[in-house]
JSON list of C-alpha atoms in Angstrom, two decimals:
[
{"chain": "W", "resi": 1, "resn": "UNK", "atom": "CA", "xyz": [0.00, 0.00, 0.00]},
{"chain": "W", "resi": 2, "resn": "UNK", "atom": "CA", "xyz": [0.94, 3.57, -1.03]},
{"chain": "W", "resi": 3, "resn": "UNK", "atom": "CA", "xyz": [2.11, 6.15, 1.84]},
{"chain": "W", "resi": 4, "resn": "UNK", "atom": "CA", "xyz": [-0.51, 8.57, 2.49]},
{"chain": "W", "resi": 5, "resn": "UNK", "atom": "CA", "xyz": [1.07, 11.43, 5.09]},
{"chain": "W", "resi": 6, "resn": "UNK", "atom": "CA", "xyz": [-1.76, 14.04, 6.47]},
{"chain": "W", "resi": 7, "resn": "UNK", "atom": "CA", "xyz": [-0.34, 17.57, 7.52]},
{"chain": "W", "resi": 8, "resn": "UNK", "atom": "CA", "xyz": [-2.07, 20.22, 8.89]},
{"chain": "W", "resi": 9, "resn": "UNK", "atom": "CA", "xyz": [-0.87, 23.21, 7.68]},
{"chain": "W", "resi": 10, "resn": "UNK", "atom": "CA", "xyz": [-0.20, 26.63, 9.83]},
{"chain": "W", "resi": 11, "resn": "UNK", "atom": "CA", "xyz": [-3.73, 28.04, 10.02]},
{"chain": "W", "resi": 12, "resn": "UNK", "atom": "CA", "xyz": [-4.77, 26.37, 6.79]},
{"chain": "W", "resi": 13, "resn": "UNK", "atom": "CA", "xyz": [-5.92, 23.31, 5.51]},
{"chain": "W", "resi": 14, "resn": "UNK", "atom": "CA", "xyz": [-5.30, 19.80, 5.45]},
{"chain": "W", "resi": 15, "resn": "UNK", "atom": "CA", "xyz": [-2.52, 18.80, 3.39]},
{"chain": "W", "resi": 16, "resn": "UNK", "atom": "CA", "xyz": [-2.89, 14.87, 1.97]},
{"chain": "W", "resi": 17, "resn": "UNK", "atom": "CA", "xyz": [-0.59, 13.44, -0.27]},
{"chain": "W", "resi": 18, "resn": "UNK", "atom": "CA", "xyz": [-0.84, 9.85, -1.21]},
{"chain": "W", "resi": 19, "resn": "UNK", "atom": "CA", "xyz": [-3.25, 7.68, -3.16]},
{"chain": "W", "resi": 20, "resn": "UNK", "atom": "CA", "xyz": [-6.42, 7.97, -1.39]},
{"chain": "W", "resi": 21, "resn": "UNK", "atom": "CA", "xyz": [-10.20, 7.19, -1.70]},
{"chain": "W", "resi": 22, "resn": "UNK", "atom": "CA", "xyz": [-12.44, 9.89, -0.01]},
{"chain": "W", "resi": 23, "resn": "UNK", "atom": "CA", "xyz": [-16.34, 9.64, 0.22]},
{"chain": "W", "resi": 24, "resn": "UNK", "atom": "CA", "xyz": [-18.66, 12.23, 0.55]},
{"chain": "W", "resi": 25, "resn": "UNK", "atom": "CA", "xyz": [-21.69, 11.89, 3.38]},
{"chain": "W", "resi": 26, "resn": "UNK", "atom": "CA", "xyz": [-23.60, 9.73, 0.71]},
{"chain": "W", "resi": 27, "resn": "UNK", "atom": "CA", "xyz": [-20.56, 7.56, 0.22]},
{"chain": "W", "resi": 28, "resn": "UNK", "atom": "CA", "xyz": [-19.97, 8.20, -3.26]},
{"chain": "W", "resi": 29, "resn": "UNK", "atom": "CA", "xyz": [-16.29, 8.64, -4.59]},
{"chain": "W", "resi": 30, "resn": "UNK", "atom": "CA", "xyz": [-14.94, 11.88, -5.08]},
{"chain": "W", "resi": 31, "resn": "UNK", "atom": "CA", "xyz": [-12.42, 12.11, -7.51]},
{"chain": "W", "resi": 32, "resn": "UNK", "atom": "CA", "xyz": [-8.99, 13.18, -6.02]},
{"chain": "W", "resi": 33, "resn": "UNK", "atom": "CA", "xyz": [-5.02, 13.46, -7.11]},
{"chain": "W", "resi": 34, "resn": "UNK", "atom": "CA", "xyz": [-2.22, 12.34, -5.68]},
{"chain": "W", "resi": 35, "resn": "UNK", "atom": "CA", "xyz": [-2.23, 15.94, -3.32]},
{"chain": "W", "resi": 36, "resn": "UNK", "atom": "CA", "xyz": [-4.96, 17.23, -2.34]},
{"chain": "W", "resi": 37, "resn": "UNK", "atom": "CA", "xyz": [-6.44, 20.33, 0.57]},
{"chain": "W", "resi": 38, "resn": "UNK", "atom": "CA", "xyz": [-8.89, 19.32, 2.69]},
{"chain": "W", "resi": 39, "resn": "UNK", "atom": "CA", "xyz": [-10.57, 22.40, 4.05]},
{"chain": "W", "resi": 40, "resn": "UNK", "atom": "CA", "xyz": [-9.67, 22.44, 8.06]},
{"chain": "W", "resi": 41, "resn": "UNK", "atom": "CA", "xyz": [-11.90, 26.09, 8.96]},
{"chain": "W", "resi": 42, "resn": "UNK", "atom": "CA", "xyz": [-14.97, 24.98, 7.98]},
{"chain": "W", "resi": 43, "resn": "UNK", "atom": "CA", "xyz": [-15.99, 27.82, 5.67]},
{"chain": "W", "resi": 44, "resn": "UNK", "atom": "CA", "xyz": [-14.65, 26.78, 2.02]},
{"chain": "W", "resi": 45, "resn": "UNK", "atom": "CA", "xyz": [-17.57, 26.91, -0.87]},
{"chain": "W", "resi": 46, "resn": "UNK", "atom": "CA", "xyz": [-15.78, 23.62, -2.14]},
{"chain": "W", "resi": 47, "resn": "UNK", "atom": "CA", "xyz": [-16.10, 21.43, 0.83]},
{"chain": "W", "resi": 48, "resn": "UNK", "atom": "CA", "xyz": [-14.39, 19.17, 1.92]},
{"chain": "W", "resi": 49, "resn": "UNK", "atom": "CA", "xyz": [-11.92, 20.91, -0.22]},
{"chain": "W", "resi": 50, "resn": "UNK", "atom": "CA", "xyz": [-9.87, 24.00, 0.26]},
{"chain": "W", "resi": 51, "resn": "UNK", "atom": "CA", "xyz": [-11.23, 27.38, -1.72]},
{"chain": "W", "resi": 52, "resn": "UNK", "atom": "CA", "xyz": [-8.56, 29.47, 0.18]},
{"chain": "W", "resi": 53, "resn": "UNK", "atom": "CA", "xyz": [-11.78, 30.99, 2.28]},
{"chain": "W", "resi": 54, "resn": "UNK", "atom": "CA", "xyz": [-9.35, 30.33, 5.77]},
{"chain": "W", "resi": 55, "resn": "UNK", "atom": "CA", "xyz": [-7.12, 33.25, 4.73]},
{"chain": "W", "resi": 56, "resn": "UNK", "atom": "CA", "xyz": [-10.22, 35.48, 3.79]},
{"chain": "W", "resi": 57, "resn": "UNK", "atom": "CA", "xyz": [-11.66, 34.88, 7.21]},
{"chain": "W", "resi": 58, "resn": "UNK", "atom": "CA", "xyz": [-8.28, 34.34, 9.59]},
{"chain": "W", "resi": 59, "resn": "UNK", "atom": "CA", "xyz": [-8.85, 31.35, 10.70]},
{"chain": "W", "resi": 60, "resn": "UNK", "atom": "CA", "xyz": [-6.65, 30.49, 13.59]},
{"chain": "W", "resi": 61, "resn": "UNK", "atom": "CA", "xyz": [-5.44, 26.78, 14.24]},
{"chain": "W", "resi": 62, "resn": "UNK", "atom": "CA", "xyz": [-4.87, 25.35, 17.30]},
{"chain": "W", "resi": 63, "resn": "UNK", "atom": "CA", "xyz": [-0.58, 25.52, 17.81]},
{"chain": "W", "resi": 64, "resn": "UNK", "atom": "CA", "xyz": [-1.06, 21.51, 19.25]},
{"chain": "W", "resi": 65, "resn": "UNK", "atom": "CA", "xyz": [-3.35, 18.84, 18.87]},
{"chain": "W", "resi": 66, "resn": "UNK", "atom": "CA", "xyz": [-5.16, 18.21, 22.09]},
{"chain": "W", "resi": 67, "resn": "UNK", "atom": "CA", "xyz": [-2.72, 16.35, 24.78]},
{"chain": "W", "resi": 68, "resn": "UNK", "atom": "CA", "xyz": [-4.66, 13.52, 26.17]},
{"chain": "W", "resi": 69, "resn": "UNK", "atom": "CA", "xyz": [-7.46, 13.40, 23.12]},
{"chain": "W", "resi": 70, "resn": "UNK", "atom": "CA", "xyz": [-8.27, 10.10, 22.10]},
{"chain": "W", "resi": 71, "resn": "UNK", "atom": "CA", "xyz": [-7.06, 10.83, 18.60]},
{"chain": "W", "resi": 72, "resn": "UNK", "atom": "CA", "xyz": [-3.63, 12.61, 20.00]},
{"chain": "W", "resi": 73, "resn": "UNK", "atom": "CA", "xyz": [-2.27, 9.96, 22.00]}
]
C-alpha cells in the first residue's frame, strides 16, 4: 500500500498526499489526485476541499493537537 502522510498546515488546511479514496456523506467517490487540501476552517464553498476561504476569514489553528485526546495519543 501507497504512503498517504496528512499535515495540517499553519492556520490552513489539510494537506494529503498519497493515493487515497475519499467519500462524501452519501458515500460516493470523489475524484482526487495524488495531493490534495482538505478544508480544516470549515468555511470553504468547495467542501471538503480547500477554496482558500481560511485566509479570507483568519482562521486560527490550534498551535497543538489536544494532549490527552483520544485521537492525539
Amino acid at each position: 500500500m501507497a504512503e498517504v502522510k496528512i499535515e495540517a498546515t499553519p492556520n490552513g488546511p489539510y494537506l494529503v498526499t498519497g493515493m487515497i479514496e475519499l467519500h462524501d456523506a452519501d458515500g460516493k467517490v470523489l475524484p482526487t489526485k495524488s495531493k490534495v487540501w482538505l478544508c480544516r476552517c470549515g468555511a470553504s464553498t468547495k467542501k471538503p476541499f480547500c477554496d482558500g476561504t481560511h485566509s479570507k476569514i483568519g482562521f486560527q489553528a490550534a498551535a497543538r493537537a489536544v494532549p490527552g485526546s483520544a485521537e492525539g495519543g
